[in-house]
Amino acid sequence: MWTFDKVNGILEIPDPFYFDQKLTEDRNEYEITAKLFYLPSSSTSVIEPSPPPQYVAQSIYHLFKVLGINTIDTFIVYFNGLIFNYSDEVDGSSSNDNFTKSDFDNLIKVWTELEKFHVNNRIHKLGVSEFTKNRLESFINAVEISPKVNQINIIDCNNGEILEFAKKNDIELLTHRDPTVILPSKTFRNIIEETNTNKISLNNDLLPRWVLKYSVMIKCRGVVANKG
């Protein structure tokens, strides 16, 4: 099921009021991790494509409603197009490694929104994904609150420079197996059609702006209680 938030102009999938996944135990019994994916179609501007900072709050409050919570332990953000390129770390190449000033400024704006949730104790740890050593160095020097997590593809986890840098700067390195395209357009259309039980007419040009992946771990048993 999905719902349309008329106030904010957002089509939400799943409908947080229908998709009842509320946690049944005390909040302290769970470890909750979320990862926000900015998609190729994230930007609403054709002139200057950039990741809109407001998607941070949209995704966080969506998860709050779905799980019936008001805090997240670890929140990771992935900016569309970033790839951890091992050769960049070895030969110093700037290919897809050093941000352009415009890109960098846009990422900082998104991070500033995340920092607000951290300051207000809504998120315990902030993280990034696919950041090389060079990216992390530039990023840490520009933000108020440094990332405490860097999630990289499992095939890149043996990179010596990033391991050393992470240890020195107290950054936890996590691995993932997320596909390069987290939500193919065909899959998105299928989801829309399958969940459109009321047969409401929707624009064929409808595009997804972001995807939030989450997992809920029961601390004492180390098992996944919920994910989506």
CSV table of C-alpha atoms in Angstrom, one decimal:
chain,number,residue,atom,x,y,z
A,1,MET,CA,0.0,0.0,0.0
A,2,TRP,CA,1.0,3.6,-0.6
A,3,THR,CA,-0.3,6.9,0.5
A,4,PHE,CA,-0.1,10.4,-0.8
A,5,ASP,CA,0.9,13.2,1.6
A,6,LYS,CA,-0.9,16.2,0.2
A,7,VAL,CA,0.7,18.6,2.6
A,8,ASN,CA,4.2,17.8,1.5
A,9,GLY,CA,3.4,16.5,-2.0
A,10,ILE,CA,5.0,13.1,-1.3
A,11,LEU,CA,3.9,9.6,-2.5
A,12,GLU,CA,5.0,7.3,0.3
A,13,ILE,CA,5.6,3.5,-0.2
A,14,PRO,CA,4.8,1.7,1.9
A,15,ASP,CA,1.9,3.6,3.6
A,16,PRO,CA,3.4,4.0,7.1
A,17,PHE,CA,-0.1,3.8,8.7
A,18,TYR,CA,-1.0,0.6,6.8
A,19,PHE,CA,2.3,-1.2,6.8
A,20,ASP,CA,2.3,-2.0,10.5
A,21,GLN,CA,5.8,-2.9,11.6
A,22,LYS,CA,5.8,-1.3,15.0
A,23,LEU,CA,8.4,-2.6,17.4
A,24,THR,CA,6.9,-4.8,20.2
A,25,GLU,CA,9.7,-4.7,22.8
A,26,ASP,CA,11.4,-1.8,24.6
A,27,ARG,CA,13.3,0.5,22.2
A,28,ASN,CA,16.6,-0.2,24.1
A,29,GLU,CA,16.4,-3.8,23.1
A,30,TYR,CA,17.0,-3.0,19.4
A,31,GLU,CA,19.8,-1.7,17.2
A,32,ILE,CA,18.4,0.2,14.3
A,33,THR,CA,20.4,1.0,11.2
A,34,ALA,CA,19.1,3.0,8.2
A,35,LYS,CA,20.7,3.9,4.8
A,36,LEU,CA,19.4,6.6,2.6
A,37,PHE,CA,20.0,6.3,-1.1
A,38,TYR,CA,19.8,9.4,-3.2
A,39,LEU,CA,18.7,8.2,-6.7
A,40,PRO,CA,19.6,9.5,-10.2
A,41,SER,CA,16.1,11.1,-10.2
A,42,SER,CA,16.5,12.7,-6.8
A,43,SER,CA,17.0,16.2,-8.0
A,44,THR,CA,13.9,18.1,-9.1
A,45,SER,CA,16.0,20.7,-10.9
A,46,VAL,CA,17.2,20.1,-14.5
A,47,ILE,CA,19.3,23.2,-14.5
A,48,GLU,CA,21.4,22.3,-11.4
A,49,PRO,CA,20.9,18.7,-10.3
A,50,SER,CA,21.7,18.3,-6.7
A,51,PRO,CA,20.6,16.1,-3.8
A,52,PRO,CA,17.8,17.9,-2.0
A,53,PRO,CA,18.6,18.2,1.8
A,54,GLN,CA,14.9,17.9,2.7
A,55,TYR,CA,14.9,14.2,1.7
A,56,VAL,CA,16.8,13.5,4.9
A,57,ALA,CA,13.9,14.6,7.1
A,58,GLN,CA,11.4,12.9,4.8
A,59,SER,CA,13.1,9.5,5.0
A,60,ILE,CA,13.7,9.7,8.8
A,61,TYR,CA,10.2,10.6,9.7
A,62,HIS,CA,8.9,7.9,7.3
A,63,LEU,CA,10.9,5.3,9.3
A,64,PHE,CA,9.7,6.8,12.6
A,65,LYS,CA,6.1,6.3,11.5
A,66,VAL,CA,6.7,2.8,10.1
A,67,LEU,CA,8.5,1.4,13.2
A,68,GLY,CA,6.8,3.6,15.8
A,69,ILE,CA,10.2,5.0,17.0
A,70,ASN,CA,11.8,8.4,17.5
A,71,THR,CA,15.5,7.5,17.4
A,72,ILE,CA,17.9,5.7,15.0
A,73,ASP,CA,21.2,4.2,16.1
A,74,THR,CA,23.1,4.5,12.8
A,75,PHE,CA,22.1,6.5,9.8
A,76,ILE,CA,24.1,6.2,6.6
A,77,VAL,CA,23.7,8.3,3.5
A,78,TYR,CA,24.7,7.3,-0.1
A,79,PHE,CA,25.0,10.0,-2.7
A,80,ASN,CA,24.1,8.8,-6.2
A,81,GLY,CA,27.1,8.1,-8.5
A,82,LEU,CA,29.8,7.6,-5.9
A,83,ILE,CA,32.0,4.6,-6.4
A,84,PHE,CA,34.8,3.5,-4.2
A,85,ASN,CA,37.6,3.3,-6.8
A,86,TYR,CA,40.6,1.5,-5.4
A,87,SER,CA,42.9,2.8,-8.2
A,88,ASP,CA,42.2,6.4,-6.9
A,89,GLU,CA,43.8,5.5,-3.6
A,90,VAL,CA,46.8,3.8,-5.2
A,91,ASP,CA,47.9,6.1,-8.0
A,92,GLY,CA,46.4,9.4,-6.7
A,93,SER,CA,44.0,9.7,-9.7
A,94,SER,CA,41.3,12.2,-9.3
A,95,SER,CA,38.8,10.2,-11.4
A,96,ASN,CA,35.5,10.1,-9.5
A,97,ASP,CA,37.4,10.8,-6.3
A,98,ASN,CA,37.8,14.4,-5.6
A,99,PHE,CA,34.5,16.3,-5.6
A,100,THR,CA,33.8,19.3,-7.7
A,101,LYS,CA,33.1,22.4,-5.6
A,102,SER,CA,29.5,22.3,-6.6
A,103,ASP,CA,29.1,18.6,-5.7
A,104,PHE,CA,31.0,19.1,-2.5
A,105,ASP,CA,28.8,22.1,-1.4
A,106,ASN,CA,25.6,20.1,-2.1
A,107,LEU,CA,26.8,17.1,0.0
A,108,ILE,CA,27.6,19.5,2.8
A,109,LYS,CA,24.1,20.9,2.7
A,110,VAL,CA,22.6,17.4,3.1
A,111,TRP,CA,25.1,16.5,5.9
A,112,THR,CA,24.1,19.7,7.7
A,113,GLU,CA,20.5,18.4,7.9
A,114,LEU,CA,21.7,15.1,9.3
A,115,GLU,CA,23.8,16.9,11.9
A,116,LYS,CA,20.6,18.5,13.3
A,117,PHE,CA,19.1,15.1,14.0
A,118,HIS,CA,22.3,14.1,15.7
A,119,VAL,CA,22.4,17.2,17.9
A,120,ASN,CA,18.8,16.6,18.9
A,121,ASN,CA,19.6,13.0,19.9
A,122,ARG,CA,17.4,11.5,17.1
A,123,ILE,CA,20.4,9.8,15.5
A,124,HIS,CA,23.3,8.3,17.5
A,125,LYS,CA,25.9,7.8,14.7
A,126,LEU,CA,26.2,9.4,11.3
A,127,GLY,CA,27.7,7.6,8.3
A,128,VAL,CA,28.6,7.8,4.7
A,129,SER,CA,29.0,5.3,1.9
A,130,GLU,CA,31.6,4.7,-0.8
A,131,PHE,CA,34.0,7.4,0.6
A,132,THR,CA,37.6,6.9,-0.3
A,133,LYS,CA,40.4,8.3,1.9
A,134,ASN,CA,40.6,11.5,-0.1
A,135,ARG,CA,36.9,12.0,0.1
A,136,LEU,CA,36.9,11.5,3.8
A,137,GLU,CA,39.7,13.9,4.4
A,138,SER,CA,38.0,16.7,2.5
A,139,PHE,CA,34.7,15.9,4.1
A,140,ILE,CA,35.9,15.8,7.7
A,141,ASN,CA,37.6,19.1,7.3
A,142,ALA,CA,34.4,20.8,6.1
A,143,VAL,CA,31.7,19.5,8.5
A,144,GLU,CA,30.9,20.1,12.2
A,145,ILE,CA,30.2,16.5,13.1
A,146,SER,CA,32.5,13.9,11.4
A,147,PRO,CA,31.0,10.6,10.1
A,148,LYS,CA,31.6,7.7,12.4
A,149,VAL,CA,30.8,5.1,9.8
A,150,ASN,CA,31.9,4.5,6.2
A,151,GLN,CA,30.2,1.7,4.4
A,152,ILE,CA,31.9,0.3,1.3
A,153,ASN,CA,31.3,-2.5,-1.1
A,154,ILE,CA,32.6,-5.8,0.3
A,155,ILE,CA,35.0,-6.2,-2.6
A,156,ASP,CA,36.9,-3.1,-1.6
A,157,CYS,CA,37.2,-3.9,2.1
A,158,ASN,CA,40.9,-4.8,2.0
A,159,ASN,CA,42.1,-1.4,0.9
A,160,GLY,CA,45.1,-0.6,3.2
A,161,GLU,CA,44.9,3.2,3.0
A,162,ILE,CA,41.2,3.4,3.9
A,163,LEU,CA,41.7,0.9,6.8
A,164,GLU,CA,44.5,2.8,8.3
A,165,PHE,CA,42.8,6.2,7.9
A,166,ALA,CA,39.5,4.9,9.4
A,167,LYS,CA,41.4,3.5,12.4
A,168,LYS,CA,43.3,6.7,13.0
A,169,ASN,CA,40.1,8.8,12.8
A,170,ASP,CA,37.9,6.5,14.8
A,171,ILE,CA,35.7,5.6,11.8
A,172,GLU,CA,33.9,2.3,11.7
A,173,LEU,CA,34.3,0.5,8.3
A,174,LEU,CA,31.2,-1.5,7.3
A,175,THR,CA,30.7,-3.6,4.2
A,176,HIS,CA,27.6,-4.0,2.0
A,177,ARG,CA,26.4,-5.9,-1.0
A,178,ASP,CA,23.9,-3.3,-2.3
A,179,PRO,CA,23.4,-3.4,-6.1
A,180,THR,CA,24.6,-0.4,-8.1
A,181,VAL,CA,21.0,0.4,-9.1
A,182,ILE,CA,19.0,0.0,-5.9
A,183,LEU,CA,15.6,0.6,-7.5
A,184,PRO,CA,15.4,-0.1,-11.3
A,185,SER,CA,12.6,1.8,-13.1
A,186,LYS,CA,10.8,-1.4,-14.0
A,187,THR,CA,10.8,-2.6,-10.4
A,188,PHE,CA,9.4,0.8,-9.3
A,189,ARG,CA,6.6,0.7,-11.9
A,190,ASN,CA,5.7,-2.9,-10.8
A,191,ILE,CA,5.5,-1.8,-7.1
A,192,ILE,CA,3.2,1.1,-8.1
A,193,GLU,CA,0.9,-1.1,-10.1
A,194,GLU,CA,0.8,-4.0,-7.6
A,195,THR,CA,0.0,-1.7,-4.6
A,196,ASN,CA,-2.4,0.6,-6.4
A,197,THR,CA,-5.4,-1.3,-5.0
A,198,ASN,CA,-7.7,1.7,-5.5
A,199,LYS,CA,-6.8,1.9,-9.2
A,200,ILE,CA,-6.0,5.6,-8.9
A,201,SER,CA,-4.7,7.2,-12.1
A,202,LEU,CA,-1.0,8.1,-11.7
A,203,ASN,CA,1.3,10.0,-14.0
A,204,ASN,CA,3.5,7.7,-16.1
A,205,ASP,CA,6.4,10.1,-15.5
A,206,LEU,CA,6.3,9.4,-11.8
A,207,LEU,CA,9.9,9.1,-10.6
A,208,PRO,CA,11.3,7.8,-7.2
A,209,ARG,CA,13.4,10.4,-5.3
A,210,TRP,CA,14.9,8.3,-2.6
A,211,VAL,CA,15.0,4.9,-1.1
A,212,LEU,CA,15.6,4.1,2.6
A,213,LYS,CA,16.9,0.7,3.6
A,214,TYR,CA,16.7,-0.3,7.2
A,215,SER,CA,17.3,-3.2,9.6
A,216,VAL,CA,16.3,-3.8,13.2
A,217,MET,CA,18.6,-6.1,15.2
A,218,ILE,CA,17.7,-7.6,18.6
A,219,LYS,CA,20.8,-6.7,20.6
A,220,CYS,CA,20.9,-9.6,23.1
A,221,ARG,CA,20.3,-12.3,20.5
A,222,GLY,CA,22.0,-10.8,17.5
A,223,VAL,CA,19.2,-11.6,15.2
A,224,VAL,CA,17.3,-9.5,12.7
A,225,ALA,CA,13.8,-8.7,13.9
A,226,ASN,CA,12.8,-6.6,10.9
A,227,LYS,CA,14.1,-5.1,7.7
A,228,GLY,CA,12.8,-3.4,4.6
